[in-house]
Amino acid sequence: MADVIGPGTCEHRAHTDVLRFTLHLAHPVHRVWPAVATPAGLRGWLAAAEPLEPRLGGAVTLRWLNSDDSGESTADGTTGGEGTVAEGTVTAWDVEHVAEYTVTVHGRIRFHLAPDGQTNGTVLRFTNEVAVSGEAERLSRLAGWHQHLEYLVEFLDGRQDWSAWTLDRYRELYAAYESPGGRQS
């Protein structure tokens, strides 16, 4: 999957960290857009989006479904508690190009899609701008977003399986980002 998802990077600004990932997806923009900009698509790999008003200034609430603090699956909403809930606003909206949500807990989450002319796929540039809260939190965010972007790839490929999600891959990614010369630059 390394050829699809490049290593995440982190740029430190005054009081924020800006995390970035670039994905080279085999799917055209018209297939990727619904995965990052509709309740059904977001639920398939990231979070329940209830509500999601698809317009600039629209309301958005994201409820993460992957796992709770003990690693128990919350995919069906009945085990392991509620998961993280982040409320906010749609802060950029350009159909099939940009979906951006600014929410509590996770700050600004931006998906920028562009056609990849060489493959007929999509280049997705993901950005998360969030308040600085220390090295451990930065590593956790890099690993967490990396894992969710892997879930996005699986979802687009039709291989999404909530029941298989565990903390093992997250821990592996965290260790990789933490290691000297690790994934982040």
mmCIF file of C-alpha atoms in Angstrom, residues 35-171:
data_model
loop_
_atom_site.group_PDB
_atom_site.id
_atom_site.type_symbol
_atom_site.label_atom_id
_atom_site.label_comp_id
_atom_site.label_asym_id
_atom_site.label_seq_id
_atom_site.Cartn_x
_atom_site.Cartn_y
_atom_site.Cartn_z
ATOM 1 C CA ALA A 35 -16.224 8.411 -0.197
ATOM 2 C CA VAL A 36 -14.993 11.702 1.295
ATOM 3 C CA ALA A 37 -18.078 13.886 0.853
ATOM 4 C CA THR A 38 -21.222 11.843 1.596
ATOM 5 C CA PRO A 39 -22.550 10.249 4.774
ATOM 6 C CA ALA A 40 -22.625 6.783 3.161
ATOM 7 C CA GLY A 41 -19.092 7.114 1.843
ATOM 8 C CA LEU A 42 -17.559 8.483 5.055
ATOM 9 C CA ARG A 43 -19.286 5.765 7.089
ATOM 10 C CA GLY A 44 -17.565 3.134 4.961
ATOM 11 C CA TRP A 45 -14.059 4.031 6.142
ATOM 12 C CA LEU A 46 -13.959 6.895 8.646
ATOM 13 C CA ALA A 47 -16.968 8.036 10.608
ATOM 14 C CA ALA A 48 -20.716 8.335 10.657
ATOM 15 C CA ALA A 49 -21.539 11.783 9.281
ATOM 16 C CA GLU A 50 -24.862 12.800 10.788
ATOM 17 C CA PRO A 51 -25.575 15.515 9.831
ATOM 18 C CA LEU A 52 -23.511 16.431 6.790
ATOM 19 C CA GLU A 53 -24.923 19.443 4.966
ATOM 20 C CA PRO A 54 -23.029 19.425 1.633
ATOM 21 C CA ARG A 55 -22.405 23.142 1.228
ATOM 22 C CA LEU A 56 -20.099 25.846 2.477
ATOM 23 C CA GLY A 57 -21.172 26.699 6.021
ATOM 24 C CA GLY A 58 -23.166 23.480 6.396
ATOM 25 C CA ALA A 59 -23.238 21.563 9.652
ATOM 26 C CA VAL A 60 -21.243 18.367 10.084
ATOM 27 C CA THR A 61 -20.921 15.911 12.951
ATOM 28 C CA LEU A 62 -18.482 13.023 12.624
ATOM 29 C CA ARG A 63 -18.736 10.017 14.966
ATOM 30 C CA TRP A 64 -15.712 7.749 14.637
ATOM 31 C CA LEU A 65 -16.600 4.088 14.267
ATOM 32 C CA ASN A 66 -13.288 2.232 14.265
ATOM 33 C CA SER A 67 -12.669 1.473 17.958
ATOM 34 C CA ASP A 68 -12.869 2.684 21.504
ATOM 35 C CA ASP A 69 -9.951 3.142 23.918
ATOM 36 C CA SER A 70 -9.802 -0.579 24.667
ATOM 37 C CA GLY A 71 -9.631 -1.471 20.961
ATOM 38 C CA GLU A 72 -13.124 -2.930 20.837
ATOM 39 C CA SER A 73 -14.930 -2.463 17.543
ATOM 40 C CA THR A 74 -17.658 0.179 17.516
ATOM 41 C CA ALA A 75 -18.472 -0.297 13.844
ATOM 42 C CA ASP A 76 -22.088 -1.213 14.401
ATOM 43 C CA GLY A 77 -22.556 1.465 17.035
ATOM 44 C CA THR A 78 -23.522 -1.132 19.664
ATOM 45 C CA THR A 79 -20.216 -2.326 21.103
ATOM 46 C CA GLY A 80 -17.469 -0.464 22.867
ATOM 47 C CA GLY A 81 -19.317 2.814 23.414
ATOM 48 C CA GLU A 82 -19.794 5.890 21.261
ATOM 49 C CA GLY A 83 -16.354 6.604 19.815
ATOM 50 C CA THR A 84 -15.061 10.128 19.239
ATOM 51 C CA VAL A 85 -17.699 12.681 18.250
ATOM 52 C CA ALA A 86 -16.570 15.855 16.472
ATOM 53 C CA GLU A 87 -19.039 18.616 15.604
ATOM 54 C CA GLY A 88 -18.336 21.465 13.247
ATOM 55 C CA THR A 89 -18.858 23.158 9.927
ATOM 56 C CA VAL A 90 -18.162 22.522 6.258
ATOM 57 C CA THR A 91 -15.444 25.143 5.650
ATOM 58 C CA ALA A 92 -14.732 24.451 1.963
ATOM 59 C CA TRP A 93 -16.897 22.758 -0.657
ATOM 60 C CA ASP A 94 -16.140 22.458 -4.359
ATOM 61 C CA VAL A 95 -17.933 19.404 -5.752
ATOM 62 C CA GLU A 96 -15.521 16.690 -6.917
ATOM 63 C CA HIS A 97 -12.527 18.852 -5.906
ATOM 64 C CA VAL A 98 -12.497 19.920 -2.249
ATOM 65 C CA ALA A 99 -14.343 18.820 0.877
ATOM 66 C CA GLU A 100 -13.177 20.416 4.105
ATOM 67 C CA TYR A 101 -14.603 20.014 7.574
ATOM 68 C CA THR A 102 -13.509 22.008 10.613
ATOM 69 C CA VAL A 103 -14.559 20.100 13.710
ATOM 70 C CA THR A 104 -13.915 19.864 17.415
ATOM 71 C CA VAL A 105 -11.238 17.387 18.451
ATOM 72 C CA HIS A 106 -9.706 16.967 14.968
ATOM 73 C CA GLY A 107 -9.447 20.569 13.726
ATOM 74 C CA ARG A 108 -9.480 21.198 9.981
ATOM 75 C CA ILE A 109 -9.787 18.057 7.827
ATOM 76 C CA ARG A 110 -9.350 18.679 4.090
ATOM 77 C CA PHE A 111 -9.665 16.359 1.098
ATOM 78 C CA HIS A 112 -8.389 17.818 -2.199
ATOM 79 C CA LEU A 113 -9.025 15.622 -5.255
ATOM 80 C CA ALA A 114 -7.427 15.978 -8.674
ATOM 81 C CA PRO A 115 -7.445 13.678 -11.689
ATOM 82 C CA ASP A 116 -4.241 11.710 -12.189
ATOM 83 C CA GLY A 117 -3.814 12.032 -15.952
ATOM 84 C CA GLN A 118 -1.275 9.206 -16.154
ATOM 85 C CA THR A 119 -3.503 6.554 -14.588
ATOM 86 C CA ASN A 120 -7.074 7.858 -14.946
ATOM 87 C CA GLY A 121 -7.124 7.624 -11.154
ATOM 88 C CA THR A 122 -7.159 10.328 -8.499
ATOM 89 C CA VAL A 123 -4.510 12.162 -6.527
ATOM 90 C CA LEU A 124 -5.961 12.835 -3.089
ATOM 91 C CA ARG A 125 -4.145 15.377 -0.940
ATOM 92 C CA PHE A 126 -5.254 15.046 2.662
ATOM 93 C CA THR A 127 -4.513 17.758 5.217
ATOM 94 C CA ASN A 128 -5.277 17.875 8.930
ATOM 95 C CA GLU A 129 -4.544 21.139 10.738
ATOM 96 C CA VAL A 130 -4.895 20.732 14.483
ATOM 97 C CA ALA A 131 -3.808 22.463 17.693
ATOM 98 C CA VAL A 132 -0.368 21.369 18.929
ATOM 99 C CA SER A 133 -0.571 19.017 21.882
ATOM 100 C CA GLY A 134 2.810 17.294 22.063
ATOM 101 C CA GLU A 135 4.939 14.660 20.366
ATOM 102 C CA ALA A 136 2.884 11.637 21.434
ATOM 103 C CA GLU A 137 -0.314 13.220 20.106
ATOM 104 C CA ARG A 138 1.407 14.153 16.832
ATOM 105 C CA LEU A 139 2.600 10.564 16.346
ATOM 106 C CA SER A 140 -0.843 9.261 17.260
ATOM 107 C CA ARG A 141 -2.494 11.520 14.683
ATOM 108 C CA LEU A 142 -0.018 10.525 11.957
ATOM 109 C CA ALA A 143 -0.576 6.825 12.661
ATOM 110 C CA GLY A 144 -4.345 7.212 13.022
ATOM 111 C CA TRP A 145 -4.826 9.174 9.811
ATOM 112 C CA HIS A 146 -2.487 6.826 7.939
ATOM 113 C CA GLN A 147 -4.573 3.868 9.090
ATOM 114 C CA HIS A 148 -7.851 5.543 8.148
ATOM 115 C CA LEU A 149 -6.485 6.375 4.711
ATOM 116 C CA GLU A 150 -5.620 2.681 4.327
ATOM 117 C CA TYR A 151 -9.267 1.974 5.198
ATOM 118 C CA LEU A 152 -10.292 4.433 2.486
ATOM 119 C CA VAL A 153 -8.255 2.494 -0.078
ATOM 120 C CA GLU A 154 -9.844 -0.772 1.083
ATOM 121 C CA PHE A 155 -13.311 0.787 0.955
ATOM 122 C CA LEU A 156 -12.773 2.047 -2.593
ATOM 123 C CA ASP A 157 -11.480 -1.401 -3.587
ATOM 124 C CA GLY A 158 -14.601 -3.052 -2.111
ATOM 125 C CA ARG A 159 -12.651 -4.780 0.671
ATOM 126 C CA GLN A 160 -13.854 -2.836 3.710
ATOM 127 C CA ASP A 161 -14.496 -5.044 6.742
ATOM 128 C CA TRP A 162 -15.247 -3.236 10.005
ATOM 129 C CA SER A 163 -15.035 -6.447 12.016
ATOM 130 C CA ALA A 164 -11.356 -6.860 11.058
ATOM 131 C CA TRP A 165 -10.314 -3.457 12.412
ATOM 132 C CA THR A 166 -8.048 -3.694 15.438
ATOM 133 C CA LEU A 167 -5.469 -1.517 17.143
ATOM 134 C CA ASP A 168 -2.611 -3.741 15.895
ATOM 135 C CA ARG A 169 -2.080 -1.849 12.634
ATOM 136 C CA TYR A 170 -2.335 1.496 14.452
ATOM 137 C CA ARG A 171 0.381 0.389 16.906
#
